[in-house]
Tab-separated table of C-alpha atoms in Angstrom:
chain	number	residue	atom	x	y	z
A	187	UNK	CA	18.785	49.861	-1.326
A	188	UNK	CA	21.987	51.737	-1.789
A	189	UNK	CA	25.054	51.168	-3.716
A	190	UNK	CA	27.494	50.429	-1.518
A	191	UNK	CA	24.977	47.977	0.479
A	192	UNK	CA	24.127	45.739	-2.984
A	193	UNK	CA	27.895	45.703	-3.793
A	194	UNK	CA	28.851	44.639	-0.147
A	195	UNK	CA	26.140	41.987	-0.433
A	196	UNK	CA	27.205	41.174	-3.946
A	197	UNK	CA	30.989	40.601	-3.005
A	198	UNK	CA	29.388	38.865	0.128
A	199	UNK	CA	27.984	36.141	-2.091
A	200	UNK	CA	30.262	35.896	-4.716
A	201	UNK	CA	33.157	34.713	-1.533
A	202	UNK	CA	30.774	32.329	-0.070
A	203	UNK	CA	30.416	30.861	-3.851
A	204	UNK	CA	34.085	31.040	-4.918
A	205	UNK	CA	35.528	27.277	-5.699
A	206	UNK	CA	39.103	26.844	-6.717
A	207	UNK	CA	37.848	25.407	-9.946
A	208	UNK	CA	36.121	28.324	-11.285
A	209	UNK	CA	39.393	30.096	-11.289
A	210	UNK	CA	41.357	28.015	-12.876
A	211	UNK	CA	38.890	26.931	-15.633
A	212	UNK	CA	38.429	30.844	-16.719
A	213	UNK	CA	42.157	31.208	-16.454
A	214	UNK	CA	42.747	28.261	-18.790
A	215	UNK	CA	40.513	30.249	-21.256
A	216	UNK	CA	41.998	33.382	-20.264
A	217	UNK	CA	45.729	31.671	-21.909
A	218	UNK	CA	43.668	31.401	-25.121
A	219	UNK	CA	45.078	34.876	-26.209
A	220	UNK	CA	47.964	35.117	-23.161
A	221	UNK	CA	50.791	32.970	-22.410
A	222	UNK	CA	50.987	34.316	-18.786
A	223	UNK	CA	51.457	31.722	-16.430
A	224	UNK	CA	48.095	30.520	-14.097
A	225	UNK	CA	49.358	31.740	-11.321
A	226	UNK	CA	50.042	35.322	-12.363
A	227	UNK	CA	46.157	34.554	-14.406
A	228	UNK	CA	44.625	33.740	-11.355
A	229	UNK	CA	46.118	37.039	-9.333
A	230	UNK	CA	45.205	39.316	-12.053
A	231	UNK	CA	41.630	37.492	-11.996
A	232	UNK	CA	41.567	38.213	-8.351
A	233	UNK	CA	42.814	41.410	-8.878
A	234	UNK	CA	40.061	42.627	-11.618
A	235	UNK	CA	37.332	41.499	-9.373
A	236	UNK	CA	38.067	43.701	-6.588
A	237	UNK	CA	39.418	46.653	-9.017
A	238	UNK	CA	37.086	46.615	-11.376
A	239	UNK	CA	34.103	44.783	-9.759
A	240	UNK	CA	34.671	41.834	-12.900
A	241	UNK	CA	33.608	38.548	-12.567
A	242	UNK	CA	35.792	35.725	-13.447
A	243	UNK	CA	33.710	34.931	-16.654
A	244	UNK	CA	34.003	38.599	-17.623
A	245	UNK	CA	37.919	38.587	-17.689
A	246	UNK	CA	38.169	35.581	-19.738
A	247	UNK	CA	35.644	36.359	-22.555
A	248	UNK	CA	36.409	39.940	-22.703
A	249	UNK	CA	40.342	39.213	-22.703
A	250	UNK	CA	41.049	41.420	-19.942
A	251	UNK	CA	44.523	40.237	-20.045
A	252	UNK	CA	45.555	41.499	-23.044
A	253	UNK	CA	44.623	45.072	-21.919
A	254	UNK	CA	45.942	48.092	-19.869
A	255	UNK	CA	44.558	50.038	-16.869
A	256	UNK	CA	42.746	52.839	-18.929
A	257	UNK	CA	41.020	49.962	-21.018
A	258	UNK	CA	40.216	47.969	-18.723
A	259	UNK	CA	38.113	50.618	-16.611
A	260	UNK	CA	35.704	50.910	-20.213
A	261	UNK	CA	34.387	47.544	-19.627
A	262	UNK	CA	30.845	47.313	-18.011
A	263	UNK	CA	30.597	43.274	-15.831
A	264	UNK	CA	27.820	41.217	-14.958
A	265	UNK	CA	28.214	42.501	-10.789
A	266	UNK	CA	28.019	46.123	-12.148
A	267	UNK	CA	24.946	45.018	-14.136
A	268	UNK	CA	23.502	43.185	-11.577
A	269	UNK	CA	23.726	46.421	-9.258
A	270	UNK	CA	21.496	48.202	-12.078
A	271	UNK	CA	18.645	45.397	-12.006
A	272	UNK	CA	18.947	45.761	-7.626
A	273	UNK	CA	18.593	49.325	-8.065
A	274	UNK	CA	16.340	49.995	-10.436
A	275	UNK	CA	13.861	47.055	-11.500
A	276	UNK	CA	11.716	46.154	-8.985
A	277	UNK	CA	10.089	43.635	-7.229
A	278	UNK	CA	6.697	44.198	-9.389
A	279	UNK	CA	8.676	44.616	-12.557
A	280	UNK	CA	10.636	41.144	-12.126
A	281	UNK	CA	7.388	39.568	-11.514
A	282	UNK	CA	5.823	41.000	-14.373
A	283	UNK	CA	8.878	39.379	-16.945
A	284	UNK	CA	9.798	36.364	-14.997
A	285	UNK	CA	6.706	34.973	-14.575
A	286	UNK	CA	5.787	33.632	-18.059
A	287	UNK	CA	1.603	33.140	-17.624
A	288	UNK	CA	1.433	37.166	-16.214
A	289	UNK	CA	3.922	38.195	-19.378
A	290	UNK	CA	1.885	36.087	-22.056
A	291	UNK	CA	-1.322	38.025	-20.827
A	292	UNK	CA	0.405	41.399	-20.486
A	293	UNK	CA	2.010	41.485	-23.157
A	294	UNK	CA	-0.435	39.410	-25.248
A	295	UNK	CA	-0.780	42.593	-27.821
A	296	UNK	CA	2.958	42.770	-28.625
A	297	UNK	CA	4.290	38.888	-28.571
A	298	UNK	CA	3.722	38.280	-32.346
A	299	UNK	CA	3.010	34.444	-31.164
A	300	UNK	CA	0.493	32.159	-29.912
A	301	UNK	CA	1.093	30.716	-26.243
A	302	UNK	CA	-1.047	28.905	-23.309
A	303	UNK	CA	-0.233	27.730	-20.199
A	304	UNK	CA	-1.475	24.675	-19.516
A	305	UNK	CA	-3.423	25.638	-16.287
A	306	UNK	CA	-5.892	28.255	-18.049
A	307	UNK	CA	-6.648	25.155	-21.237
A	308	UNK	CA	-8.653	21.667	-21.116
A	309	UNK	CA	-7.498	18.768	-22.735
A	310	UNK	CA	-9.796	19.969	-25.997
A	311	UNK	CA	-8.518	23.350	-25.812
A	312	UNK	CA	-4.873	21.858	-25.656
A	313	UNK	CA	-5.109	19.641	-28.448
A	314	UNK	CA	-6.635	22.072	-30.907
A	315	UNK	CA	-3.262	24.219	-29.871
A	316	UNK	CA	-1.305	20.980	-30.681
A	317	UNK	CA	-3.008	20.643	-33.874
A	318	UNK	CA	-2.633	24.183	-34.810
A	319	UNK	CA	1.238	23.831	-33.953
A	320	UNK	CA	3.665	20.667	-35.161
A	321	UNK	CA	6.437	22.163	-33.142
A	322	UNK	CA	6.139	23.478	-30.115
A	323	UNK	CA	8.679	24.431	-27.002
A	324	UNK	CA	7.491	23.493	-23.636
A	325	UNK	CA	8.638	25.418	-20.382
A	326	UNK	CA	8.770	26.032	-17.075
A	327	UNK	CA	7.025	28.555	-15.315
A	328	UNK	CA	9.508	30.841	-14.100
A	329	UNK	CA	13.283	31.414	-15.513
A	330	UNK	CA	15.894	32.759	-18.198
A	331	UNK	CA	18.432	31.309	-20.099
A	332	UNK	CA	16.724	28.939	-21.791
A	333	UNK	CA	16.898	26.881	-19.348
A	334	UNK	CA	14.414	23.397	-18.917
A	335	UNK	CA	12.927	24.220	-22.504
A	336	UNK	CA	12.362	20.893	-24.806
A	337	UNK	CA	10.956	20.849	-28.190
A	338	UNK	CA	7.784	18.848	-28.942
A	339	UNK	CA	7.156	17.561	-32.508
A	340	UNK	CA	3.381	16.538	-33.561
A	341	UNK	CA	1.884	15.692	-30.492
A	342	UNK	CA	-1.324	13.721	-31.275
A	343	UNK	CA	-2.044	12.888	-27.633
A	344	UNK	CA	-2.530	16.259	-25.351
A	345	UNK	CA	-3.392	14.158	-22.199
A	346	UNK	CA	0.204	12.166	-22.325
A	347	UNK	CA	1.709	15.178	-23.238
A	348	UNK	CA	-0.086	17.413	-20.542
A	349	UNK	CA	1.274	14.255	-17.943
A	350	UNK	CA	4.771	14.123	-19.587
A	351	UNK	CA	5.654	18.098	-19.734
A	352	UNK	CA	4.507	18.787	-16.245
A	353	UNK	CA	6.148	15.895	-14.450
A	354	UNK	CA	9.195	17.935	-15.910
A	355	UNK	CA	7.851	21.072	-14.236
A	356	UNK	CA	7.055	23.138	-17.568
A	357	UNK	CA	3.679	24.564	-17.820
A	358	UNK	CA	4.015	27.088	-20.219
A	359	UNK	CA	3.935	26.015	-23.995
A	360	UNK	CA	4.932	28.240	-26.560
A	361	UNK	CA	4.558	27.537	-30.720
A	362	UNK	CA	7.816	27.061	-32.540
A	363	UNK	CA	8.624	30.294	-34.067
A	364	UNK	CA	9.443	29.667	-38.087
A	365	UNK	CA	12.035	31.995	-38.619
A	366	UNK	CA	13.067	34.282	-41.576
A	367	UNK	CA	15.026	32.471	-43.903
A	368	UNK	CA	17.898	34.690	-43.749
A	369	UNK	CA	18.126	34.330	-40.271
A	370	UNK	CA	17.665	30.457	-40.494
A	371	UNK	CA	20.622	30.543	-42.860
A	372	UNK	CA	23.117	31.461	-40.329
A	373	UNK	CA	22.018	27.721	-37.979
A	374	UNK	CA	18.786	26.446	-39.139
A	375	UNK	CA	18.299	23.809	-35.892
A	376	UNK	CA	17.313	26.804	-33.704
A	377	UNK	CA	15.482	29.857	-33.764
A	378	UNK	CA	18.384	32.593	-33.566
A	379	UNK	CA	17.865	36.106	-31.716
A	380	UNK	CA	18.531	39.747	-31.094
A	381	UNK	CA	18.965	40.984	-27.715
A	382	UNK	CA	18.150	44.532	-27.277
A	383	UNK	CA	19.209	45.748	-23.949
A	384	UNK	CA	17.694	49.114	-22.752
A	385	UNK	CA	17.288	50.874	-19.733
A	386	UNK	CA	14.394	53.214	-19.777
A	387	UNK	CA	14.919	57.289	-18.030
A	388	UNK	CA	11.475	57.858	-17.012
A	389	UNK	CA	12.954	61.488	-16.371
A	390	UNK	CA	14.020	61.579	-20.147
A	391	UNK	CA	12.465	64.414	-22.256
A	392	UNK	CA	10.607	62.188	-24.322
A	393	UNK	CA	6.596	61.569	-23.125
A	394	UNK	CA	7.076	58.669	-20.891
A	395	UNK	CA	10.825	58.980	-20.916
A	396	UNK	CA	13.602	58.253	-23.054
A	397	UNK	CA	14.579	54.294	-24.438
A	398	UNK	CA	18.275	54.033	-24.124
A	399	UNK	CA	19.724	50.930	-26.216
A	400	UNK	CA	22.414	49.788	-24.203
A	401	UNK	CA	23.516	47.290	-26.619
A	402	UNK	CA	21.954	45.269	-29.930
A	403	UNK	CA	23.442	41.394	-29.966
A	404	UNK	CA	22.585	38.756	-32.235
A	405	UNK	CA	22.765	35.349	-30.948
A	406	UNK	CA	23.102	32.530	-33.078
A	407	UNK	CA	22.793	28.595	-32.097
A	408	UNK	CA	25.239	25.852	-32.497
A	409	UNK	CA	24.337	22.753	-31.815
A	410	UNK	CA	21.247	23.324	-29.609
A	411	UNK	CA	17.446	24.274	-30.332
A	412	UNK	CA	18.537	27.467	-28.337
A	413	UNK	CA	20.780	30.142	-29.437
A	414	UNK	CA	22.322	30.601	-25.190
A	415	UNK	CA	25.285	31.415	-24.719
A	416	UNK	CA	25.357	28.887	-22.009
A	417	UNK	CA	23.910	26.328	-24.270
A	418	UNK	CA	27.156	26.385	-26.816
A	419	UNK	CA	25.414	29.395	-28.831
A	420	UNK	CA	27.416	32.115	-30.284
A	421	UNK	CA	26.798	36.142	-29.754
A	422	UNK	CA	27.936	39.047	-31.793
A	423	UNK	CA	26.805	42.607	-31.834
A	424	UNK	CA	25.565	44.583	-34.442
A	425	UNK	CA	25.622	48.225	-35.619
A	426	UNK	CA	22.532	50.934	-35.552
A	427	UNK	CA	21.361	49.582	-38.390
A	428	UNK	CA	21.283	45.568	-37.762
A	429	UNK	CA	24.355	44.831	-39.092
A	430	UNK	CA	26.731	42.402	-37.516
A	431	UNK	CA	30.130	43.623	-36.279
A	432	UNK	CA	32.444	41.605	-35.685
A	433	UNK	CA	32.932	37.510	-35.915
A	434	UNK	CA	30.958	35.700	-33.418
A	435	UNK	CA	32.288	33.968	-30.111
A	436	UNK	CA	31.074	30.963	-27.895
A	437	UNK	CA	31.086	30.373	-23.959
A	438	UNK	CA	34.720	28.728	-24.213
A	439	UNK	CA	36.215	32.101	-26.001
A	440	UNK	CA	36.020	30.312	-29.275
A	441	UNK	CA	35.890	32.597	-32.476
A	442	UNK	CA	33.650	32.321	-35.828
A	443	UNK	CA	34.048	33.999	-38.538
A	444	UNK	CA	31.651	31.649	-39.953
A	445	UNK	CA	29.274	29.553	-38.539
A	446	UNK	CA	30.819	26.176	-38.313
A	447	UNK	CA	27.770	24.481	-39.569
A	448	UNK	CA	26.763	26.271	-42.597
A	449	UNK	CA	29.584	28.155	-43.602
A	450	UNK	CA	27.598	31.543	-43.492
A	451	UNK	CA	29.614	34.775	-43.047
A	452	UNK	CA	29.218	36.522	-39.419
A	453	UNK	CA	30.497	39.501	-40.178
A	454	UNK	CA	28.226	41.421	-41.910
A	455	UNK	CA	25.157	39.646	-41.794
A	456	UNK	CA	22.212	41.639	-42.147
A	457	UNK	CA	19.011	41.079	-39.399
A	458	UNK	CA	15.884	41.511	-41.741
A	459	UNK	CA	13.255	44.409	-41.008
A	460	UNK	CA	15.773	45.788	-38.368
A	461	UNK	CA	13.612	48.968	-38.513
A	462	UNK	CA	10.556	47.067	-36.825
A	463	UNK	CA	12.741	45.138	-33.947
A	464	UNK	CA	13.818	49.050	-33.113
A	465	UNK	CA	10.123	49.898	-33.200
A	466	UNK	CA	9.043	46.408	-30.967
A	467	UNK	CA	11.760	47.643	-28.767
A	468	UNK	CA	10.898	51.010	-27.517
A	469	UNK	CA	7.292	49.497	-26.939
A	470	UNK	CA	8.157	46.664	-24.805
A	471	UNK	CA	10.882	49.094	-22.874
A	472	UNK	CA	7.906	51.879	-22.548
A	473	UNK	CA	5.555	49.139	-21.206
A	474	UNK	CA	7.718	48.330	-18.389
A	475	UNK	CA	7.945	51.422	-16.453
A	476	UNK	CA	8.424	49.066	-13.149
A	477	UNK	CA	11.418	47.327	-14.534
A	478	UNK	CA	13.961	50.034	-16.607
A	479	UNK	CA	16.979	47.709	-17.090
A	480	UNK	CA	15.915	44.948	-19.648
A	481	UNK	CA	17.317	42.653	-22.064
A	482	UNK	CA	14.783	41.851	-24.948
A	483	UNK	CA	14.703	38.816	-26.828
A	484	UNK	CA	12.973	38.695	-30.370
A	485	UNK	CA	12.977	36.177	-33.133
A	486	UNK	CA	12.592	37.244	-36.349
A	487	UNK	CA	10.016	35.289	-38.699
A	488	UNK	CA	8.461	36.180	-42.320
A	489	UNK	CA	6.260	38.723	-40.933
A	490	UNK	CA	8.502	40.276	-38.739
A	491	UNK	CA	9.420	40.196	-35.066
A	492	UNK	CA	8.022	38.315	-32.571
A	493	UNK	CA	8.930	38.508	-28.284
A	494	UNK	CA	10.660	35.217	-26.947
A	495	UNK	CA	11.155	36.884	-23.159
A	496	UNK	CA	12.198	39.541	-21.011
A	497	UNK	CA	14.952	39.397	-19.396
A	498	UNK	CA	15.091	41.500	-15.568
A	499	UNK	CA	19.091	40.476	-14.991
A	500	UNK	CA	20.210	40.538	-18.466
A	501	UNK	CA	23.900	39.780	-19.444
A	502	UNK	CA	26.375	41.570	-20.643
A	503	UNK	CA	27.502	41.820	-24.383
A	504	UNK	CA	30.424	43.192	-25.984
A	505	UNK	CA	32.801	43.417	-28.280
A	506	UNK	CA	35.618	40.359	-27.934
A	507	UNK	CA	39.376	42.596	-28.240
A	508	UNK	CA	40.752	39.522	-30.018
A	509	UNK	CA	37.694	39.272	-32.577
A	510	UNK	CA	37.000	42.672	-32.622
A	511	UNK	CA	40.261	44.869	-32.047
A	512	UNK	CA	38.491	46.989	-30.045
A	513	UNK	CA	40.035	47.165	-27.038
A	514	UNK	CA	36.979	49.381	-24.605
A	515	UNK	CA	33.790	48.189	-23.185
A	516	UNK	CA	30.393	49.886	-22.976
A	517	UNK	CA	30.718	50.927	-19.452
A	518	UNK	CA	30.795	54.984	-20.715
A	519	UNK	CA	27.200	54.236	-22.297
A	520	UNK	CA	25.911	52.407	-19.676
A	521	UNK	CA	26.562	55.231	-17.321
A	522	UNK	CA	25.606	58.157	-19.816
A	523	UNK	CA	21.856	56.411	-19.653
A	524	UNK	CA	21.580	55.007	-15.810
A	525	UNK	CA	23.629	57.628	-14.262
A	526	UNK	CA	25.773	55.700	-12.190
């Protein structure tokens, strides 16, 4: 499918979806760092999005309004990355991640973590896993973002909970990760992340082709079991070597130097054994030939890291110009490895 035919279809879509309310709820964040009025928010939104191909969530968290022409052009957007995953990961390779039983089994040498889906187990086999694991996450199937996860807590009866956890359509149960302590001291009440986003160049010079990181995020939670973004979770990104950046910032544009629960400093924070996340990385990206463009989520525990998902259509991440004061997006290194 070409370009121009996945943007038209893009735009398409986006029209038939746009509500009134949308607009005005990311230009009310947008006047978190502008004191423009809606009106002239809402045209520049409107503008961006045809410019720029932005959505409306883009311009408010990375405060397009504060910035000029040239800067503006720097900063890569969820349509532009959705145009990658059209063009490059295909149907085979979205199956492969979304599909949680096939990407246990496939990937079963590289998770780091024990999980079953409840179709392949017996009640026996099931409550051995519940005994072997206090804490566990049950899922559905099929999806990202964290979505329709709950947490489970010493289970002592795997027939109600087999009954209970697929009436909620999850079928996929996962043991709760015990994270490092250092990264349990930024929000101990979920397991926070690192997304590595890479797009793999099968034409690279490397044997197999070259692993581009696109961008290395921590996510942290806040309030939730999951550290989302869209579940009131926090992002920043970090530096070559695992450092973090810049302060960290929520869904609603709100900034954190430190994390409102514990008090620990953002900035700066070190990810443990960042060396082997770098190493886990280019292994997953190498074993997914069928789907280039992916954003990798790992949890970091006492022995290392361990593989939450695979994301096909992973978001964007960048630096916030009002946290950061850096005012240009990763657009320029996003084309450097696709090519686009």
């Amino acid at each position: 499918m070409g370009r121009a035919t996945v943007r038209l279809r893009y735009l398409a879509r986006r029209a038939r979806k746009l509500r009134p309310g949308n607009l005005i709820e990311f230009a009310r964040q947008a006047q978190k760092v502008s004191r423009a009025p809606l009106p002239v928010l809402v045209a520049d939104m409107l503008w961006c999005s045809l410019k720029y191909d932005m959505g409306f969530r883009d311009y408010a968290v990375w405060d397009i309004r504060l910035l000029n022409a040239k800067e503006r052009a720097t900063w890569m957007t969820h349509p532009k990355s959705f145009r990658i995953t059209r063009m490059h990961n295909t149907p085979e390779g979205r199956a492969k991640l979304e599909d949680k039983r096939r990407f246990a089994r496939e990937y079963a040498d590289l998770l780091g973590r024990e999980t079953i889906d409840l179709r392949d187990v017996d009640d026996t086999e099931l409550g051995a896993f519940l005994a072997r694991h206090p804490k566990v996450l049950a899922k559905p199937l099929e999806g990202q973002g964290g979505g329709g996860i709950t947490l489970h807590e010493n289970v002592t009866d795997p027939v109600a909970f087999r009954a209970e956890v697929t009436a909620a359509g999850q079928s996929i149960v996962d043991e709760f990760i015990v994270q490092h302590p250092d990264m349990s001291s930024l929000y101990p009440d979920s397991v926070n992340t690192v997304r590595m986003i890479t797009f793999l160049d099968k034409n690279g010079t490397e044997p197999g082709g070259t692993v581009h990181l696109l961008a290395a995020v921590l996510r942290i939670g806040n309030g939730d079991v999951i550290d989302n973004f869209a579940s009131g979770g926090m992002f920043t990104m970090l530096d070559e070597n695992g450092v973090a950046l810049y302060p960290g910032v929520d869904k609603q544009s709100n900034v954190y130097r430190e994390h409102p629960v514990t008090g620990t400093p953002i900035v700066g924070f070190q990810v443990p054994m960042y060396d082997r996340v770098r190493e886990l990385t280019d292994k997953l990206a190498r074993r997914t030939p069928e789907a280039p463009y992916v954003g990798w989520d790992l949890a970091m525990t006492p022995d290392g890291p361990v593989v939450i998902e695979g994301n096909h259509n992973s978001s964007v991440f960048q630096p916030k110009p009002s946290a950061s004061g850096v005012r240009t997006g990763l657009l320029p290194v996003y084309q450097a490895a696709v090519g686009f």
